[in-house]
Short mmCIF file of C-alpha atoms in Angstrom, two decimals:
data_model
loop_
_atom_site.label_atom_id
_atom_site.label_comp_id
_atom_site.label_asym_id
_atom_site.label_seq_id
_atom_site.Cartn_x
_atom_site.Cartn_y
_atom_site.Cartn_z
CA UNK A 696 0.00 0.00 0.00
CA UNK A 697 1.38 3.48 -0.62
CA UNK A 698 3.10 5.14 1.60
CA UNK A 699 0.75 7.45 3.49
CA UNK A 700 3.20 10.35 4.28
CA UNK A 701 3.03 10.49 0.62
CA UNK A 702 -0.39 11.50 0.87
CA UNK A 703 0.22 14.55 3.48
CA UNK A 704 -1.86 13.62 6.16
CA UNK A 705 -1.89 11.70 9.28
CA UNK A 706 -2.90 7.63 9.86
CA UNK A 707 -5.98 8.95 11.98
CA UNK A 708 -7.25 10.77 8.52
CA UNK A 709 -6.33 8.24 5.65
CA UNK A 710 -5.71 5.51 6.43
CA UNK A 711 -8.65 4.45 4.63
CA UNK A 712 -8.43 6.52 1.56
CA UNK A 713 -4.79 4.81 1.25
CA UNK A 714 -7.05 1.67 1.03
CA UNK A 715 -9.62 3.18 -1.45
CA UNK A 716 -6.26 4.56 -3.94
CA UNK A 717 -4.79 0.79 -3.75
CA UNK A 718 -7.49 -1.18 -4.35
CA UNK A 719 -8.41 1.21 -7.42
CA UNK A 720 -4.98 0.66 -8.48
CA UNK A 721 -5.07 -3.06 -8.40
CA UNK A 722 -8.77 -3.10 -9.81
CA UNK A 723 -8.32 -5.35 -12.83
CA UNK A 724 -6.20 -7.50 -10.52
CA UNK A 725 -8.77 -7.97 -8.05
CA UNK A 726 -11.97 -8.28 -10.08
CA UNK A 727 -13.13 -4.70 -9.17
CA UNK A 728 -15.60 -2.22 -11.46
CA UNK A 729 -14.20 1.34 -11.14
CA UNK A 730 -17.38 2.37 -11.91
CA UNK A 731 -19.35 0.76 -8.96
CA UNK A 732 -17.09 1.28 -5.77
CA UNK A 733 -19.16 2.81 -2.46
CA UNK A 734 -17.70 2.75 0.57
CA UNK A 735 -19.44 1.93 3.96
CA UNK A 736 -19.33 1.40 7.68
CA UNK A 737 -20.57 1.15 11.16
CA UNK A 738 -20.51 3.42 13.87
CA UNK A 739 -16.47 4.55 13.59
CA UNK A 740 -16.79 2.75 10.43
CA UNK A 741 -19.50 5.20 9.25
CA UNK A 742 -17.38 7.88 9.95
CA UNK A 743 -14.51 6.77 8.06
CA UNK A 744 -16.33 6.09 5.76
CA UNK A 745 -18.18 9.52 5.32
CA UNK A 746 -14.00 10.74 5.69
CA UNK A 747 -12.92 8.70 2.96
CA UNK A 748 -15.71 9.89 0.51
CA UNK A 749 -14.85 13.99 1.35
CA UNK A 750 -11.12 12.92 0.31
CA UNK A 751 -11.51 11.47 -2.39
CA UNK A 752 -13.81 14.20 -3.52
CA UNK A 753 -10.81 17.08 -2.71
CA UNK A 754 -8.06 15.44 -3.78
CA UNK A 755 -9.41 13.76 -7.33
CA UNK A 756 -9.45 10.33 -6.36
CA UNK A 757 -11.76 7.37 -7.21
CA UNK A 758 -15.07 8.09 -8.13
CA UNK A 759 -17.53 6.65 -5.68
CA UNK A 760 -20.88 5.35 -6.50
CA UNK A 761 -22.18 5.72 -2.92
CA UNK A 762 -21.59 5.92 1.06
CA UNK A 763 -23.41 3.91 3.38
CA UNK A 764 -22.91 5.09 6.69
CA UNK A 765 -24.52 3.33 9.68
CA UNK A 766 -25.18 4.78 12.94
CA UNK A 767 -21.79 7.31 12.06
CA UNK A 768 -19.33 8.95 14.59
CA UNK A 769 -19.30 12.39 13.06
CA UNK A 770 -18.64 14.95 15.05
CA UNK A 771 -15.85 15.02 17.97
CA UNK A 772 -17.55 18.09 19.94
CA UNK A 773 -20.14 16.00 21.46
CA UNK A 774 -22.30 18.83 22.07
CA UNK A 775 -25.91 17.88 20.56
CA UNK A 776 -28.99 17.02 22.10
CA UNK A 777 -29.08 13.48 21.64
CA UNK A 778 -25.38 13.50 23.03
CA UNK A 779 -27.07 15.12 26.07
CA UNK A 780 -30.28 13.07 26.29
CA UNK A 781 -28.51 9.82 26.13
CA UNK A 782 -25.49 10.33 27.47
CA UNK A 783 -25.88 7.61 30.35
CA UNK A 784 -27.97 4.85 27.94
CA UNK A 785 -27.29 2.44 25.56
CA UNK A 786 -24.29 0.27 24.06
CA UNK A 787 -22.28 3.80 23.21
CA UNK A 788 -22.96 6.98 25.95
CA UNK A 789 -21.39 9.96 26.14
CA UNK A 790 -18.43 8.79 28.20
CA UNK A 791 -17.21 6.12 25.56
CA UNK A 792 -17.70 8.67 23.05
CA UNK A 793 -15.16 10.73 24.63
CA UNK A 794 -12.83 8.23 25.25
CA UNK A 795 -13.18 7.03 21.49
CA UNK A 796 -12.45 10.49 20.00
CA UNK A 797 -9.78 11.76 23.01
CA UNK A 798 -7.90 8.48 21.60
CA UNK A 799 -8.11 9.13 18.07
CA UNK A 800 -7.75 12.92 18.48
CA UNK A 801 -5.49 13.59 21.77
CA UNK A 802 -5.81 17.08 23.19
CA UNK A 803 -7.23 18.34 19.52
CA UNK A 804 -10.62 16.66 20.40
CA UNK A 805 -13.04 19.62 20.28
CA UNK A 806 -10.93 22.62 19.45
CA UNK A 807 -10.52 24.12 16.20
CA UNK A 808 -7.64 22.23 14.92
CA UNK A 809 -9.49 18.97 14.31
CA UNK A 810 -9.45 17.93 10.45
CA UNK A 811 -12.92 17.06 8.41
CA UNK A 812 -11.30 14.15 7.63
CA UNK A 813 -11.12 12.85 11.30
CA UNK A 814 -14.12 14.64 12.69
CA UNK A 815 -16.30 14.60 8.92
CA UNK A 816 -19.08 16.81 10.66
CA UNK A 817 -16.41 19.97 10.92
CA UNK A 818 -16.66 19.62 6.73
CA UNK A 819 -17.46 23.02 5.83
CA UNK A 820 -18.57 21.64 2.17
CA UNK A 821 -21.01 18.75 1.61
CA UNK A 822 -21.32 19.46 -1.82
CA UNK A 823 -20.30 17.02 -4.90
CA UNK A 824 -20.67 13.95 -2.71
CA UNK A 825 -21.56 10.46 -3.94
CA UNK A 826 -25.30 9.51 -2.82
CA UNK A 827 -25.50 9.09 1.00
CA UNK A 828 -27.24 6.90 2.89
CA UNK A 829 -27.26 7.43 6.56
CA UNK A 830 -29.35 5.64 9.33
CA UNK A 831 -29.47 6.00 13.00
CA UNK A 832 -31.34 4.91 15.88
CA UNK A 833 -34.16 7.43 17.44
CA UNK A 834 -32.59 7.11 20.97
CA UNK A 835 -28.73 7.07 20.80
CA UNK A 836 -26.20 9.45 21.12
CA UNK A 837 -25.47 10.17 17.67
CA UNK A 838 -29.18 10.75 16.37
CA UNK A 839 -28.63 14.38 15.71
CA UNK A 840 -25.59 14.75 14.27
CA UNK A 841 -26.34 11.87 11.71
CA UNK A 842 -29.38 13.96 10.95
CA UNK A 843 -27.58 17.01 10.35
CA UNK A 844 -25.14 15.75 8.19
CA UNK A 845 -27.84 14.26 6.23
CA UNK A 846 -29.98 17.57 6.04
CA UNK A 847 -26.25 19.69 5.10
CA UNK A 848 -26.00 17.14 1.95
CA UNK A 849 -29.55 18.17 1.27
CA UNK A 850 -29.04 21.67 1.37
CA UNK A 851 -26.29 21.54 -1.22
CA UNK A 852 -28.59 19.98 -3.64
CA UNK A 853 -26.88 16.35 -2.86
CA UNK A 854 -28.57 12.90 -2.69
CA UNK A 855 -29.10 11.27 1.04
CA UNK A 856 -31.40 8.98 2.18
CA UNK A 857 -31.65 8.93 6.06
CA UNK A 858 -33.47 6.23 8.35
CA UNK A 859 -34.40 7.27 12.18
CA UNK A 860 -35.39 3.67 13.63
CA UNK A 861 -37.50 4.21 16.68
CA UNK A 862 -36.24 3.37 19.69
CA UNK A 863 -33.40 0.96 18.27
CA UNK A 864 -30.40 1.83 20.31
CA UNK A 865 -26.61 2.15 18.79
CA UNK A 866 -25.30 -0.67 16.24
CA UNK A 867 -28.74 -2.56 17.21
CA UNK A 868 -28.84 -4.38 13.47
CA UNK A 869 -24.99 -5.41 14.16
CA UNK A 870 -26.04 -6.60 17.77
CA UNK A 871 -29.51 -7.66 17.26
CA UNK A 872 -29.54 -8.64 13.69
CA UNK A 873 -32.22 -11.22 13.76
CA UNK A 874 -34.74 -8.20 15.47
CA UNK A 875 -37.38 -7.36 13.81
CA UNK A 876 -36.28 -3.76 13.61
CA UNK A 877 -33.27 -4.95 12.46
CA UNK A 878 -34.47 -6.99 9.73
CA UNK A 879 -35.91 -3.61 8.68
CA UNK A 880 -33.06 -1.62 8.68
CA UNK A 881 -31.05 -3.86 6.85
CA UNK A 882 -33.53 -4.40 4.30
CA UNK A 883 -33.61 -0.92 3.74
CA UNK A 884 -29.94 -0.28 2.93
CA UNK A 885 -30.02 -3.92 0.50
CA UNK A 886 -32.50 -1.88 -0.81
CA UNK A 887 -30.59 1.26 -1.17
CA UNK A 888 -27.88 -0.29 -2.70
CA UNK A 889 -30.03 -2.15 -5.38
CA UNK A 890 -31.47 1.08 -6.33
CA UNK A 891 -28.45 2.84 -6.86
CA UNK A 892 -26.77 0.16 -8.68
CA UNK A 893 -29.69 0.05 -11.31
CA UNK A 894 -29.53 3.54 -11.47
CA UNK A 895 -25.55 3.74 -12.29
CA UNK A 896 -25.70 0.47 -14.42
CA UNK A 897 -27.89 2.71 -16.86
#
């Protein structure tokens, strides 16, 4: 994999994208359509996910069909409601949110000097984005800044589709995947995906 000094930024912002730039590389190698690769993740996941899609969008790199973010980690300030409302409930409160982000981000965790690509809610832009889809449980900590992101693509003219599950709690379809709610929610992103594969197979 490429060296990621090479890239001019730091393991804790792309890592990933590193990923995303070799396996684009190595495409007819490995069996890989340039012209169908999304990127997608889970809680952290989501949000390095979301990170990887803003980089390659500034710096000219693969083209990406989608982003399927589940449940992201956006935003290092941990400041919104939802933070607030749930910040004693659930498999992720407040305080493992601040130990997550105080590991990946040291003493830069909530000041100004924390990059889009770590934290992808501090993006100033949302514009030019593949199609999002974002989904997030109606009573856990990230709820509102999931939302937000989603609304921000919106009012660039982008493309997300956001779920709010009621009352499924943090990573419930990863944890509970045989729930009933779950079955929903992962129905709904199969879905997702089939939709915008049809529509970029045109």
């Amino acid at each position: 994999m490429r060296n990621i000094a090479v890239l001019g930024c730091g393991i804790e912002d792309c890592d990933c994208y590193a990923g995303l730039l070799w396996a684009a590389e190595h495409a007819q190698d490995l069996g890989i359509d340039l012209t169908q690769i999304s990127v997608a993740g889970v809680s952290a996941g989501g949000g390095l996910a979301a990170a990887t899609a803003l980089m390659a969008r500034d710096r000219h790199g693969p083209k990406l069909q989608g982003q399927l973010l589940v449940c992201p980690m956006l935003d290092d300030r941990d400041q919104t409601l939802s933070t607030l409302q749930y910040a004693d409930i659930g498999t992720w409160n407040r305080q493992s949110n601040q130990v997550g982000w105080t590991a990946l981000l040291g003493k830069k965790k909530g000041t100004q000097g924390v990059s889009p690509y770590a934290a992808p809610s501090r993006a100033q832009d949302l514009s030019n984005l593949p199609p999002a889809f974002i989904d997030v449980s109606s009573t856990e900590i990230f709820r509102d800044e999931d939302i937000d992101y989603a609304q921000r693509i919106w009012q660039t003219g982008g493309v997300a589709e956001l779920h709010v599950w009621p009352g499924g709690f943090h990573a419930f379809t990863v944890i509970e995947p045989n729930s009933k709610l779950s079955q929903h929610a992962i129905a709904a992103s199969a879905n997702w995906y089939r939709r915008l594969l049809a529509f970029t197979s045109k």
